[in-house]
Structures are given as C-alpha cells and as structure tokens.
C-alpha cells in the first residue's frame, strides 16, 4: 500500500505495537495520527487523573516518534469525521488501528468502517491490547468462560506471541510531507478538568522503567508482598497497560526471562503475577462477550437488589470519613493520587456494597472518575466481584470485615497513619478500631463510625436473600 494512517488509540508507544508494525511493514508511507476525541473532555467518566496521564503519554509518544524521524499528527474533534476527511486529503488507502473491546468503541468502529468505506478507504483493526481476545478462548461447549480458573488454564495452554520490534528510524520509512498538526494543551486545566491529584508519570519510557525495576527483584517477592498496601509490592503498570504505553507481550517476555533465573519459590511468585495479567484478559473477554455488564449485574436477578440511597453515607465513603480507618485511608489515597492498591479496592468496594448497602454502580462510577488506570473491563469486573453480582464473583455471603482485613494487611497501621494524621496518637492495636478508645477518638477529630459492621452484615444478607 502506498499510504496508511496509523491511528494511535490505547497503544501510545513505538515498540511492541501490532498495528504500527503492520503499517510500517505494509505501507510505503505511514502517517502517525492521534485524535483528541471530544468525549475525552466531555464524557461522563472523564477524570483529571486519567486525562493528565493521557496528555503526558501523547507528548512522550510525540517525542519518541520525532526521535525516529516521524511527525505525530494531532487532530481534535470526532474520529468519525476526522478520519475520512484526512484520509482523502492525503490520499491514504487505509487506516490501521489496534482493537478495543468496550461496546461503545466497537459500535463507533463499525460506523468508522462505513464512513471510510464511503470514501474508498479501508479500516484494519489488529489484536494488540491482549494476548487472547473475544472468542479465542472458549470452553468445551464453545461458550465463553465465566469462571477464572478454567479460563486461565486454557489461556496458559496456548503459546504466547513474542513482542513486536520497535519502530525503525524513518531513514527506512520515509515520512509524508507537510501535514498540519494541532497541539494538545500541556495541562488538564485548559480542558476544564483541573488536576488536583499527584499522578504517576505517563509515557513509554516511564512504563519500561517500571517494568525493568519490577522484574529486577520485586516480582520474586510479589506473592508475599502484593496484599500489603504499605509495602506496595505490585508492578504499578496498570495505568500504562490502560493507556497502552507498554505492550503486554513485552511484559510477558520480561517475565519469562525473570522466571528462567528464578528459584522455585521465586518462579511461583512470577506465576502469581502472570495470573493477574490473565485476570485483565479474563475481564476484557467478559466485557466483550457479555456487554450487558456495563448496564447492570452479570447475573440479572441481582438487578432487583434494593440498594440504599443514603447520599450522606455515599459522600462519607467518597471523602474518606466513614470512621473505618482502612476504608478512609484508601479513599483519601485515591482522591490524592488517582491510584489505589488492589487489596484496598476490594475492601472499599465490599464496604460500599455490603456495609453501606449502596449500589456497586455508584462506586464503579466514582472510581472511573478518580482512577488514573480506570478501565471499563477491570473496574466493572472488580466491582461486580466485590458486590457478588458478577462472573466468578465472591459469593454474596462472603463479606469482608473491614477491621479484620485491616489487621491482617495493615497490622501496624502504617498505611492508615500515612493518610489519616488525626489517628497519630493511637497505638498499633487500636488504630484500626479507634472507637475502642472513645475519649482519644473524640480528641482526635477523626470521624465516628457511620454504621456498625455486624448490624449491616445482617441487613446485607437479608437484602441478597430477598432476591435469591
Ligand atoms: C473494585 C475494583 C476496581 C478495579 N478497577 C480497576 C481499573 O479500573 N483498572 C485496572 O487496571 N484495574 C482495576 N482493578 C484491578 C487491580 O486493582 C489493579 O489492576 C491493580 O491494583 C493495579 O496495580 P498494579 O499495576 O501494581 O497491579 P499488579 O499487581 O502489578 O498486576 C499486574 C497487572 O495485572 C492487571 N490486574 C491485576 N489485578 C487485576 C484484576 N483484579 N483485574 C483485572 N486486571 C488486573 C493490571 O493490568 C495490573 O497492572 C480493580 C480491582 C477492584 C477490586
């Protein structure tokens, strides 16, 4: 093909990028394009943290492409209108992009296919964000899996593809002449979303650096440390996997290398990390195969649950003043950084749904607004798991006790102390249940408990039993 547009979406990188490698291989000239969609600014889930991470990552992509002799063309508006217009202007024969799996993007891609076809331009989509997609892993009955363990076994039985090579310097891939390119604002304020959170750095280099550091040691302790928020034993790669500033094949290739050097317990730790990456793919295929999860419970009978509409409780949960230190510390951390440890996500999600009896969809929406890694598939899966309404969900009668969770995973209260300075005078054995010292609690100015766990547990069981 003579000219192809590579449309960067959630694949903001020059290495291990399937559609980009195909464009560079098959086209005499390819044009790298990023479209700043109107919805990035106006959509219902837009949050400053994710927007800030996106702006940083696009800027990093622009620089990385420039170093390789390519100019990133930036346009703002609606992709459905911009793509056919630009393709005609520059005489492109095709647009290449990597596939996305959210129901709304798939519908949009169908409309784009048609709009491009109308002007005689092809639209090719490639599998890139996951190793196995859509219907590539099915059970013996030919149906998608709804339980993780058999899915992960089937996933592991297939050979993992190698990373794609990094884009070559444009000496071997001449760039098309002068196409005007917009610029993007450096900060989210200009887009009407002031960034008040301190977010991690975006971009491909930051992602590769995190990966290098994680594989150089922490991955070997991952199974022992990953549940303890004060240690933060995870890779912290989720915002990068979400923005596509790293390719999943690259992570898996590095994991394989690390595993080859590992002792048997270290190899087992590498396998636990692999499982988490497979959870990501599990939820991506759930989203694709059961798109109704975006609108309600995976098990429709749970759409009948009579949730509480207590807005004061919801506000206390959002703002980190429920009186349960582990919940409040986690929510304050989310509000300040756009990130939250996986164990804490489970604790606060269980607390919202099973202690406050508030619909998981309210929590899902709040997370999407705050999280720098907010991803429809993983977030929806995590919320439905915690609420007990989803695929492979924790059964509804498994209800986390926020105090015992905290005493297990933040025994000395290190994480809680970091986020709740009001509790500084409490000893380790009382910091997770400050109400046990009412005098000190009233002096501390920290919140009183808004509910009693044991009472709410009974109400929750009754609420679920009513629809069983
Ligand atoms: C209520 C709730 C909401 C969540 N919302 C999101 C979200 O919006 N975006 C998101 O990426 N993850 C979400 N998760 C999953 C998980 O909490 C994060 O992926 C993890 O905390 C990211 O930290 P990390 O990169 O250090 O992960 P690591 O422990 O290093 O894991 C490696 C990668 O595996 C993937 N992963 C790990 N755990 C899960 C999981 N349970 N489900 C799906 N993928 C997983 C992530 O891409 C992660 O970066 C949610 C979990 C819960 C319980």
Short mmCIF file of C-alpha atoms and ligand atoms in Angstrom, two decimals, residues 214 222 226 232-239 241-242 273 276-281 283 340-343 345-346 349 367-368 371 373-376 378-383 385-386, ligand 1:
data_model
loop_
_atom_site.label_atom_id
_atom_site.label_comp_id
_atom_site.label_asym_id
_atom_site.label_seq_id
_atom_site.Cartn_x
_atom_site.Cartn_y
_atom_site.Cartn_z
CA UNK A 214 9.87 -4.70 38.91
CA UNK A 222 5.22 -10.41 44.63
CA UNK A 226 1.27 -7.88 46.94
CA UNK A 232 3.21 -1.71 47.53
CA UNK A 233 4.61 -4.91 46.04
CA UNK A 234 2.79 -4.55 42.71
CA UNK A 235 4.23 -3.51 39.35
CA UNK A 236 2.18 -0.28 39.17
CA UNK A 237 1.85 -0.92 35.46
CA UNK A 238 -1.96 -0.65 35.32
CA UNK A 239 -2.14 2.99 34.05
CA UNK A 241 -1.50 -1.09 30.32
CA UNK A 242 -4.61 1.02 30.15
CA UNK A 273 1.95 -12.16 38.72
CA UNK A 276 -3.04 -11.11 37.49
CA UNK A 277 -2.29 -10.31 33.86
CA UNK A 278 -4.68 -13.11 32.92
CA UNK A 279 -7.38 -11.58 35.17
CA UNK A 280 -7.07 -8.49 33.00
CA UNK A 281 -7.70 -10.56 29.86
CA UNK A 283 -12.42 -9.33 32.32
CA UNK A 340 -5.40 2.59 44.93
CA UNK A 341 -3.85 -0.70 45.95
CA UNK A 342 -5.74 -3.82 44.80
CA UNK A 343 -6.42 -5.12 48.33
CA UNK A 345 -10.03 -1.63 46.17
CA UNK A 346 -11.61 -4.88 47.33
CA UNK A 349 -15.84 -1.90 47.31
CA UNK A 367 -13.66 5.00 40.68
CA UNK A 368 -13.79 5.74 36.95
CA UNK A 371 -8.57 6.42 38.83
CA UNK A 373 -5.87 3.38 35.49
CA UNK A 374 -9.70 3.46 35.20
CA UNK A 375 -10.53 0.72 32.73
CA UNK A 376 -14.10 -0.31 31.98
CA UNK A 378 -11.23 -4.35 35.01
CA UNK A 379 -13.22 -1.81 37.01
CA UNK A 380 -16.57 -3.35 36.21
CA UNK A 381 -15.18 -6.83 36.88
CA UNK A 382 -13.66 -5.74 40.19
CA UNK A 383 -16.86 -4.06 41.35
CA UNK A 385 -16.75 -9.39 42.01
CA UNK A 386 -16.81 -7.40 45.25
C1 LIG B 1 -13.22 -2.67 42.76
C2 LIG B 1 -12.02 -2.82 41.86
C3 LIG B 1 -11.83 -1.93 40.80
C4 LIG B 1 -10.72 -2.07 39.96
N1 LIG B 1 -10.57 -1.18 38.92
C5 LIG B 1 -9.53 -1.33 38.05
C6 LIG B 1 -9.36 -0.44 36.96
O1 LIG B 1 -10.17 0.46 36.72
N2 LIG B 1 -8.27 -0.61 36.16
C7 LIG B 1 -7.36 -1.61 36.37
O2 LIG B 1 -6.39 -1.72 35.61
N3 LIG B 1 -7.51 -2.47 37.39
C8 LIG B 1 -8.55 -2.37 38.24
N4 LIG B 1 -8.68 -3.23 39.29
C9 LIG B 1 -7.72 -4.34 39.42
C10 LIG B 1 -6.48 -4.05 40.27
O3 LIG B 1 -6.86 -3.49 41.49
C11 LIG B 1 -5.45 -3.16 39.59
O4 LIG B 1 -5.19 -3.65 38.29
C12 LIG B 1 -4.13 -3.16 40.36
O5 LIG B 1 -4.34 -2.63 41.65
C13 LIG B 1 -3.11 -2.32 39.63
O6 LIG B 1 -1.88 -2.31 40.33
P1 LIG B 1 -0.57 -2.92 39.66
O7 LIG B 1 -0.41 -2.38 38.30
O8 LIG B 1 0.53 -2.75 40.65
O9 LIG B 1 -1.01 -4.45 39.53
P2 LIG B 1 -0.14 -5.77 39.58
O10 LIG B 1 -0.49 -6.48 40.82
O11 LIG B 1 1.28 -5.49 39.31
O12 LIG B 1 -0.77 -6.62 38.38
C14 LIG B 1 -0.28 -6.51 37.04
C15 LIG B 1 -1.37 -6.08 36.10
O13 LIG B 1 -2.39 -7.06 36.04
C16 LIG B 1 -3.66 -6.42 35.87
N5 LIG B 1 -4.50 -6.78 37.02
C17 LIG B 1 -4.10 -7.04 38.27
N6 LIG B 1 -5.15 -7.38 39.05
C18 LIG B 1 -6.24 -7.33 38.25
C19 LIG B 1 -7.62 -7.57 38.45
N7 LIG B 1 -8.12 -7.97 39.62
N8 LIG B 1 -8.46 -7.40 37.41
C20 LIG B 1 -8.00 -7.02 36.20
N9 LIG B 1 -6.70 -6.79 35.95
C21 LIG B 1 -5.83 -6.94 36.95
C22 LIG B 1 -3.42 -4.93 35.83
O14 LIG B 1 -3.34 -4.53 34.48
C23 LIG B 1 -2.07 -4.80 36.53
O15 LIG B 1 -1.34 -3.68 36.15
C24 LIG B 1 -9.79 -3.12 40.16
C25 LIG B 1 -10.00 -4.01 41.23
C26 LIG B 1 -11.09 -3.87 42.06
C27 LIG B 1 -11.28 -4.83 43.19
#
